């Protein structure tokens, strides 16, 4: 059904591989449309409890938006490209109630770096490279990179990456706080699946509320009030009653996701 994605679900983990290795998995219009549909499926399919986004091949996660689609665009069309991608893919990934983790297996440049940053966290292989090289093309990021990168690594590091176009290694990206774990390329998918299996053993509604709270981070009272509201909502769930009862009865909880 997809022409630019490979999709495989195992142990309730949906593995979405962007599959244009001959173009280093660059994000053209079809990839954006298909990613949007694949993320919708993650939201609605009850058999899917989490997802991994990765790139096909050994060399690249995603080497950016497809530059061959840029030359004919005017300013309004450029805006539309960014708005569509942000709404259809990047915001949907970030706001997914189910965890979506990036397994970055090579170049994560431009839109690829932005795609990884939109995921809930990032595992990377040793050969991964991160960067926002848009300034080389007379561009800036349009899929949320100036905002998410600044939030993740802070103003000065984000500024340097964004205005130099320099690439950093997986190890440097980990030091910057962009990447949670660096492993060999052979281990990458397995290690990503392992952390998702741990996450999938927890209460699904609590997971989605924790994601919502982190996404609504606000150092003012609004952030704390949001957390209070979500905490209260947990008490309406069967999972909270089951989790607390199981602890008190010294048994493993059986969460229903209700
Ligand atoms: N858009 C469209 N095509 C891309 C692409 C992109 N973002 N990134 C790579 N490709 C294509 C190349 O044009 C090439 O296609 P061809 O074989 O038909 O000529 C193919 O993918 C392989 O890339 P190539 O540049 O030959 O590989 P490399 O190992 O020499 O260099 C990179 C790898 C990632 C450093 C280089 O491809 C690159 O700089 N890509 C663009 C990164 C970028 O600016 N991204 C932000 C876009 S907004």
mmCIF file of C-alpha atoms and ligand atoms in Angstrom:
data_model
loop_
_atom_site.group_PDB
_atom_site.id
_atom_site.type_symbol
_atom_site.label_atom_id
_atom_site.label_comp_id
_atom_site.label_asym_id
_atom_site.label_seq_id
_atom_site.Cartn_x
_atom_site.Cartn_y
_atom_site.Cartn_z
ATOM 1 C CA UNK A 1 0.000 0.000 0.000
ATOM 2 C CA UNK A 2 2.954 2.376 0.610
ATOM 3 C CA UNK A 3 5.531 3.157 -2.076
ATOM 4 C CA UNK A 4 8.088 5.011 0.075
ATOM 5 C CA UNK A 5 7.665 3.316 3.460
ATOM 6 C CA UNK A 6 8.233 -0.184 4.770
ATOM 7 C CA UNK A 7 5.956 -1.028 7.670
ATOM 8 C CA UNK A 8 6.281 -3.997 9.939
ATOM 9 C CA UNK A 9 4.542 -4.608 13.268
ATOM 10 C CA UNK A 10 5.970 -6.981 15.851
ATOM 11 C CA UNK A 11 5.180 -7.233 19.567
ATOM 12 C CA UNK A 12 2.735 -4.323 19.064
ATOM 13 C CA UNK A 13 5.623 -2.081 17.898
ATOM 14 C CA UNK A 14 5.065 -0.552 14.463
ATOM 15 C CA UNK A 15 8.410 -0.092 12.702
ATOM 16 C CA UNK A 16 8.157 2.576 10.012
ATOM 17 C CA UNK A 17 11.187 2.638 7.689
ATOM 18 C CA UNK A 18 11.470 5.450 5.187
ATOM 19 C CA UNK A 19 12.495 3.604 2.065
ATOM 20 C CA UNK A 20 14.203 5.717 -0.596
ATOM 21 C CA UNK A 21 17.795 4.659 0.148
ATOM 22 C CA UNK A 22 18.984 5.711 -3.323
ATOM 23 C CA UNK A 23 18.018 9.305 -2.342
ATOM 24 C CA UNK A 24 19.198 8.857 1.259
ATOM 25 C CA UNK A 25 15.503 8.687 2.280
ATOM 26 C CA UNK A 26 14.864 12.362 1.457
ATOM 27 C CA UNK A 27 11.346 13.533 2.324
ATOM 28 C CA UNK A 28 9.434 14.218 -0.871
ATOM 29 C CA UNK A 29 5.705 14.922 -1.059
ATOM 30 C CA UNK A 30 4.858 11.221 -1.265
ATOM 31 C CA UNK A 31 6.907 10.394 1.845
ATOM 32 C CA UNK A 32 5.149 13.184 3.772
ATOM 33 C CA UNK A 33 1.706 11.944 2.641
ATOM 34 C CA UNK A 34 2.542 8.348 3.454
ATOM 35 C CA UNK A 35 4.118 9.203 6.816
ATOM 36 C CA UNK A 36 0.946 11.105 7.672
ATOM 37 C CA UNK A 37 -1.164 8.024 6.876
ATOM 38 C CA UNK A 38 1.216 5.725 8.780
ATOM 39 C CA UNK A 39 1.072 7.931 11.889
ATOM 40 C CA UNK A 40 -2.751 8.009 11.656
ATOM 41 C CA UNK A 41 -2.623 4.213 11.671
ATOM 42 C CA UNK A 42 -0.420 4.271 14.810
ATOM 43 C CA UNK A 43 -3.064 6.458 16.495
ATOM 44 C CA UNK A 44 -6.098 4.345 15.569
ATOM 45 C CA UNK A 45 -4.901 0.742 15.322
ATOM 46 C CA UNK A 46 -5.492 -0.983 18.667
ATOM 47 C CA UNK A 47 -2.822 -3.604 17.902
ATOM 48 C CA UNK A 48 -0.148 -0.895 17.752
ATOM 49 C CA UNK A 49 1.108 0.320 21.149
ATOM 50 C CA UNK A 50 4.235 2.190 20.064
ATOM 51 C CA UNK A 51 6.269 3.006 16.967
ATOM 52 C CA UNK A 52 9.820 3.351 15.705
ATOM 53 C CA UNK A 53 10.772 5.624 12.823
ATOM 54 C CA UNK A 54 13.975 4.685 11.028
ATOM 55 C CA UNK A 55 15.586 4.827 7.582
ATOM 56 C CA UNK A 56 16.106 2.000 5.112
ATOM 57 C CA UNK A 57 19.711 1.119 4.251
ATOM 58 C CA UNK A 58 22.944 1.551 6.185
ATOM 59 C CA UNK A 59 23.770 5.136 5.351
ATOM 60 C CA UNK A 60 20.911 7.452 6.089
ATOM 61 C CA UNK A 61 17.997 8.034 8.432
ATOM 62 C CA UNK A 62 16.691 10.959 6.360
ATOM 63 C CA UNK A 63 18.981 13.409 4.513
ATOM 64 C CA UNK A 64 16.388 16.172 4.592
ATOM 65 C CA UNK A 65 13.474 17.409 2.569
ATOM 66 C CA UNK A 66 13.772 16.513 -1.121
ATOM 67 C CA UNK A 67 15.713 19.441 -2.579
ATOM 68 C CA UNK A 68 14.568 18.562 -6.120
ATOM 69 C CA UNK A 69 11.054 19.796 -5.206
ATOM 70 C CA UNK A 70 12.267 23.254 -4.116
ATOM 71 C CA UNK A 71 13.304 25.208 -7.212
ATOM 72 C CA UNK A 72 9.833 25.849 -8.616
ATOM 73 C CA UNK A 73 8.300 27.064 -5.342
ATOM 74 C CA UNK A 74 7.372 30.676 -4.566
ATOM 75 C CA UNK A 75 7.060 32.135 -1.067
ATOM 76 C CA UNK A 76 3.401 31.122 -0.533
ATOM 77 C CA UNK A 77 4.113 27.586 -1.743
ATOM 78 C CA UNK A 78 7.158 27.401 0.529
ATOM 79 C CA UNK A 79 4.977 28.370 3.480
ATOM 80 C CA UNK A 80 2.395 25.797 2.454
ATOM 81 C CA UNK A 81 5.074 23.056 2.218
ATOM 82 C CA UNK A 82 6.217 23.805 5.764
ATOM 83 C CA UNK A 83 2.708 24.175 7.211
ATOM 84 C CA UNK A 84 1.447 20.958 5.596
ATOM 85 C CA UNK A 85 4.442 18.932 6.776
ATOM 86 C CA UNK A 86 4.299 20.356 10.284
ATOM 87 C CA UNK A 87 0.577 19.666 10.653
ATOM 88 C CA UNK A 88 0.387 16.342 8.803
ATOM 89 C CA UNK A 89 3.498 14.700 10.216
ATOM 90 C CA UNK A 90 5.723 16.482 12.725
ATOM 91 C CA UNK A 91 3.058 17.756 15.168
ATOM 92 C CA UNK A 92 1.163 14.475 14.887
ATOM 93 C CA UNK A 93 4.278 12.523 15.864
ATOM 94 C CA UNK A 94 5.046 14.837 18.779
ATOM 95 C CA UNK A 95 1.462 14.711 20.067
ATOM 96 C CA UNK A 96 0.946 10.997 19.549
ATOM 97 C CA UNK A 97 -0.599 9.394 22.640
ATOM 98 C CA UNK A 98 1.518 6.316 21.876
ATOM 99 C CA UNK A 99 5.324 6.590 22.151
ATOM 100 C CA UNK A 100 7.155 7.144 18.862
ATOM 101 C CA UNK A 101 10.946 6.788 19.008
ATOM 102 C CA UNK A 102 13.473 7.692 16.310
ATOM 103 C CA UNK A 103 16.114 5.047 15.560
ATOM 104 C CA UNK A 104 18.631 7.205 13.713
ATOM 105 C CA UNK A 105 20.831 4.933 11.609
ATOM 106 C CA UNK A 106 22.866 7.432 9.567
ATOM 107 C CA UNK A 107 22.433 10.983 8.226
ATOM 108 C CA UNK A 108 19.713 12.944 10.039
ATOM 109 C CA UNK A 109 19.992 16.241 8.229
ATOM 110 C CA UNK A 110 17.543 19.098 7.753
ATOM 111 C CA UNK A 111 14.060 17.558 7.767
ATOM 112 C CA UNK A 112 15.651 14.315 8.987
ATOM 113 C CA UNK A 113 17.019 16.002 12.099
ATOM 114 C CA UNK A 114 13.629 17.687 12.527
ATOM 115 C CA UNK A 115 11.848 14.346 12.139
ATOM 116 C CA UNK A 116 14.037 12.760 14.824
ATOM 117 C CA UNK A 117 13.458 15.765 17.120
ATOM 118 C CA UNK A 118 9.667 15.481 16.677
ATOM 119 C CA UNK A 119 9.822 11.902 17.994
ATOM 120 C CA UNK A 120 9.490 11.399 21.753
ATOM 121 C CA UNK A 121 13.174 10.546 22.043
ATOM 122 C CA UNK A 122 16.088 9.417 19.916
ATOM 123 C CA UNK A 123 18.363 6.367 19.887
ATOM 124 C CA UNK A 124 21.200 6.542 17.356
ATOM 125 C CA UNK A 125 23.855 4.340 15.794
ATOM 126 C CA UNK A 126 27.543 5.274 16.059
ATOM 127 C CA UNK A 127 27.651 6.354 12.394
ATOM 128 C CA UNK A 128 24.702 8.773 12.766
ATOM 129 C CA UNK A 129 25.253 12.435 11.878
ATOM 130 C CA UNK A 130 22.938 15.266 12.833
ATOM 131 C CA UNK A 131 22.692 18.737 11.353
ATOM 132 C CA UNK A 132 20.545 21.536 9.994
ATOM 133 C CA UNK A 133 22.392 22.388 6.758
ATOM 134 C CA UNK A 134 19.568 24.482 5.252
ATOM 135 C CA UNK A 135 21.698 27.664 5.257
ATOM 136 C CA UNK A 136 23.873 25.999 2.586
ATOM 137 C CA UNK A 137 20.797 26.169 0.338
ATOM 138 C CA UNK A 138 19.667 29.683 1.236
ATOM 139 C CA UNK A 139 17.019 28.206 3.500
ATOM 140 C CA UNK A 140 16.141 27.699 7.127
ATOM 141 C CA UNK A 141 14.388 24.685 8.686
ATOM 142 C CA UNK A 142 10.628 24.615 8.050
ATOM 143 C CA UNK A 143 9.539 21.476 9.859
ATOM 144 C CA UNK A 144 9.939 22.897 13.364
ATOM 145 C CA UNK A 145 13.743 22.660 13.632
ATOM 146 C CA UNK A 146 14.399 26.180 14.898
ATOM 147 C CA UNK A 147 11.889 25.610 17.696
ATOM 148 C CA UNK A 148 12.453 21.985 18.765
ATOM 149 C CA UNK A 149 16.252 22.123 18.479
ATOM 150 C CA UNK A 150 16.365 25.283 20.612
ATOM 151 C CA UNK A 151 14.116 23.647 23.196
ATOM 152 C CA UNK A 152 16.245 20.479 23.305
ATOM 153 C CA UNK A 153 19.835 21.790 23.193
ATOM 154 C CA UNK A 154 19.393 25.418 24.310
ATOM 155 C CA UNK A 155 19.811 28.713 22.463
ATOM 156 C CA UNK A 156 23.554 28.853 21.889
ATOM 157 C CA UNK A 157 24.117 25.309 20.626
ATOM 158 C CA UNK A 158 20.984 25.526 18.472
ATOM 159 C CA UNK A 159 22.134 28.855 17.070
ATOM 160 C CA UNK A 160 25.562 27.466 16.145
ATOM 161 C CA UNK A 161 24.082 24.414 14.414
ATOM 162 C CA UNK A 162 21.425 26.447 12.596
ATOM 163 C CA UNK A 163 23.681 29.222 11.296
ATOM 164 C CA UNK A 164 26.847 27.193 10.607
ATOM 165 C CA UNK A 165 25.114 24.223 8.962
ATOM 166 C CA UNK A 166 27.735 22.028 10.656
ATOM 167 C CA UNK A 167 27.095 18.344 11.239
ATOM 168 C CA UNK A 168 27.694 16.697 14.606
ATOM 169 C CA UNK A 169 28.351 13.051 15.404
ATOM 170 C CA UNK A 170 26.035 10.769 17.363
ATOM 171 C CA UNK A 171 28.349 11.088 20.369
ATOM 172 C CA UNK A 172 28.261 14.894 20.191
ATOM 173 C CA UNK A 173 24.465 14.780 19.763
ATOM 174 C CA UNK A 174 24.290 12.716 22.940
ATOM 175 C CA UNK A 175 26.460 15.261 24.763
ATOM 176 C CA UNK A 176 24.071 17.973 23.473
ATOM 177 C CA UNK A 177 21.105 16.087 24.970
ATOM 178 C CA UNK A 178 19.541 15.336 21.575
ATOM 179 C CA UNK A 179 20.198 11.590 21.673
ATOM 180 C CA UNK A 180 19.435 9.307 24.618
ATOM 181 C CA UNK A 181 21.600 6.332 23.633
ATOM 182 C CA UNK A 182 24.287 5.507 21.060
ATOM 183 C CA UNK A 183 24.775 1.877 19.986
ATOM 184 C CA UNK A 184 26.241 0.021 17.026
ATOM 185 C CA UNK A 185 24.235 -0.006 13.821
ATOM 186 C CA UNK A 186 23.616 -3.755 14.268
ATOM 187 C CA UNK A 187 22.158 -3.194 17.752
ATOM 188 C CA UNK A 188 20.094 -0.091 17.006
ATOM 189 C CA UNK A 189 16.680 -1.603 16.233
ATOM 190 C CA UNK A 190 16.971 -4.237 18.947
ATOM 191 C CA UNK A 191 17.875 -1.686 21.638
ATOM 192 C CA UNK A 192 15.041 0.593 20.498
ATOM 193 C CA UNK A 193 12.587 -2.306 20.630
ATOM 194 C CA UNK A 194 13.839 -3.231 24.116
ATOM 195 C CA UNK A 195 13.070 0.185 25.604
ATOM 196 C CA UNK A 196 9.656 0.166 23.907
ATOM 197 C CA UNK A 197 8.874 -3.265 25.393
ATOM 198 C CA UNK A 198 9.581 -1.789 28.838
ATOM 199 C CA UNK A 199 7.347 1.206 28.059
ATOM 200 C CA UNK A 200 4.597 -1.054 26.698
ATOM 201 C CA UNK A 201 4.462 -2.915 30.018
ATOM 202 C CA UNK A 202 3.310 0.314 31.751
ATOM 203 C CA UNK A 203 -0.170 1.851 31.901
ATOM 204 C CA UNK A 204 -1.007 3.210 28.416
ATOM 205 C CA UNK A 205 -3.189 6.115 29.559
ATOM 206 C CA UNK A 206 -0.552 7.211 32.076
ATOM 207 C CA UNK A 207 2.022 7.135 29.256
ATOM 208 C CA UNK A 208 -0.144 9.320 27.035
ATOM 209 C CA UNK A 209 -0.752 11.793 29.878
ATOM 210 C CA UNK A 210 2.983 11.977 30.653
ATOM 211 C CA UNK A 211 3.658 12.693 26.961
ATOM 212 C CA UNK A 212 1.004 15.433 27.013
ATOM 213 C CA UNK A 213 2.488 17.030 30.127
ATOM 214 C CA UNK A 214 6.028 17.053 28.720
ATOM 215 C CA UNK A 215 4.711 18.521 25.444
ATOM 216 C CA UNK A 216 2.906 21.218 27.440
ATOM 217 C CA UNK A 217 6.024 22.105 29.439
ATOM 218 C CA UNK A 218 5.700 25.625 30.731
ATOM 219 C CA UNK A 219 7.823 27.037 33.547
ATOM 220 C CA UNK A 220 4.941 29.243 34.657
ATOM 221 C CA UNK A 221 2.066 28.027 36.855
ATOM 222 C CA UNK A 222 0.240 26.927 33.647
ATOM 223 C CA UNK A 223 2.560 23.914 33.301
ATOM 224 C CA UNK A 224 2.019 22.849 36.919
ATOM 225 C CA UNK A 225 -1.755 23.351 36.582
ATOM 226 C CA UNK A 226 -1.750 21.196 33.437
ATOM 227 C CA UNK A 227 0.030 18.434 35.366
ATOM 228 C CA UNK A 228 -2.464 18.700 38.263
ATOM 229 C CA UNK A 229 -5.343 18.254 35.791
ATOM 230 C CA UNK A 230 -3.743 15.223 34.090
ATOM 231 C CA UNK A 231 -2.842 13.696 37.486
ATOM 232 C CA UNK A 232 -6.475 14.029 38.534
ATOM 233 C CA UNK A 233 -7.640 12.379 35.297
ATOM 234 C CA UNK A 234 -5.577 9.277 36.132
ATOM 235 C CA UNK A 235 -7.913 8.619 39.066
ATOM 236 C CA UNK A 236 -10.764 8.071 36.581
ATOM 237 C CA UNK A 237 -8.922 5.167 34.933
ATOM 238 C CA UNK A 238 -9.207 1.432 35.561
ATOM 239 C CA UNK A 239 -5.437 1.257 35.052
ATOM 240 C CA UNK A 240 -4.734 3.462 38.089
ATOM 241 C CA UNK A 241 -6.973 1.299 40.269
ATOM 242 C CA UNK A 242 -5.345 -1.855 38.890
ATOM 243 C CA UNK A 243 -1.795 -0.484 39.268
ATOM 244 C CA UNK A 244 -2.290 0.616 42.872
ATOM 245 C CA UNK A 245 -4.204 -2.570 43.820
ATOM 246 C CA UNK A 246 -1.555 -4.800 42.201
ATOM 247 C CA UNK A 247 1.191 -3.026 44.155
ATOM 248 C CA UNK A 248 -0.660 -3.466 47.450
ATOM 249 C CA UNK A 249 -1.451 -7.110 46.658
ATOM 250 C CA UNK A 250 2.207 -7.721 45.652
ATOM 251 C CA UNK A 251 1.329 -8.934 42.155
ATOM 252 C CA UNK A 252 2.011 -7.799 38.583
ATOM 253 C CA UNK A 253 -0.570 -5.356 37.218
ATOM 254 C CA UNK A 254 -2.633 -6.231 34.170
ATOM 255 C CA UNK A 255 -3.352 -2.921 32.450
ATOM 256 C CA UNK A 256 -6.342 -2.659 30.120
ATOM 257 C CA UNK A 257 -5.680 0.823 28.757
ATOM 258 C CA UNK A 258 -8.985 2.087 30.168
HETATM 259 N N1 LIG B 1 17.120 15.872 -1.438
HETATM 260 C C1 LIG B 1 17.167 15.245 -2.626
HETATM 261 N N2 LIG B 1 18.099 14.344 -2.959
HETATM 262 C C2 LIG B 1 19.026 14.061 -2.032
HETATM 263 C C3 LIG B 1 19.054 14.678 -0.774
HETATM 264 C C4 LIG B 1 18.038 15.612 -0.487
HETATM 265 N N3 LIG B 1 17.938 16.239 0.707
HETATM 266 N N4 LIG B 1 20.112 14.210 -0.077
HETATM 267 C C5 LIG B 1 20.728 13.313 -0.868
HETATM 268 N N5 LIG B 1 20.077 13.223 -2.055
HETATM 269 C C6 LIG B 1 20.420 12.382 -3.211
HETATM 270 C C7 LIG B 1 21.614 12.915 -3.996
HETATM 271 O O1 LIG B 1 21.191 13.921 -4.891
HETATM 272 C C8 LIG B 1 22.081 11.662 -4.675
HETATM 273 O O2 LIG B 1 21.222 11.395 -5.773
HETATM 274 P P1 LIG B 1 21.836 10.932 -7.207
HETATM 275 O O3 LIG B 1 22.557 9.645 -6.893
HETATM 276 O O4 LIG B 1 20.639 10.748 -8.067
HETATM 277 O O5 LIG B 1 22.756 12.021 -7.620
HETATM 278 C C9 LIG B 1 21.831 10.586 -3.638
HETATM 279 O O6 LIG B 1 20.844 11.115 -2.759
HETATM 280 C C10 LIG B 1 23.054 10.219 -2.831
HETATM 281 O O7 LIG B 1 23.559 11.398 -2.241
HETATM 282 P P2 LIG B 1 25.090 11.893 -2.410
HETATM 283 O O8 LIG B 1 25.103 13.367 -2.194
HETATM 284 O O9 LIG B 1 25.669 11.371 -3.683
HETATM 285 O O10 LIG B 1 25.761 11.134 -1.189
HETATM 286 P P3 LIG B 1 27.074 11.568 -0.376
HETATM 287 O O11 LIG B 1 27.425 10.425 0.480
HETATM 288 O O12 LIG B 1 28.101 12.089 -1.324
HETATM 289 O O13 LIG B 1 26.616 12.815 0.530
HETATM 290 C C11 LIG B 1 25.151 13.987 2.048
HETATM 291 C C12 LIG B 1 25.701 12.621 1.568
HETATM 292 C C13 LIG B 1 24.035 13.716 3.040
HETATM 293 C C14 LIG B 1 26.259 14.788 2.752
HETATM 294 C C15 LIG B 1 24.617 14.788 0.847
HETATM 295 O O14 LIG B 1 23.727 13.941 0.101
HETATM 296 C C16 LIG B 1 23.857 16.016 1.201
HETATM 297 O O15 LIG B 1 24.446 17.024 1.554
HETATM 298 N N6 LIG B 1 22.499 16.001 1.100
HETATM 299 C C17 LIG B 1 21.666 17.134 1.316
HETATM 300 C C18 LIG B 1 21.512 17.416 2.807
HETATM 301 C C19 LIG B 1 20.667 18.662 3.010
HETATM 302 O O16 LIG B 1 21.025 19.756 2.632
HETATM 303 N N7 LIG B 1 19.492 18.483 3.637
HETATM 304 C C20 LIG B 1 18.585 19.543 3.940
HETATM 305 C C21 LIG B 1 17.619 19.725 2.838
HETATM 306 S S1 LIG B 1 16.519 21.083 3.198
#
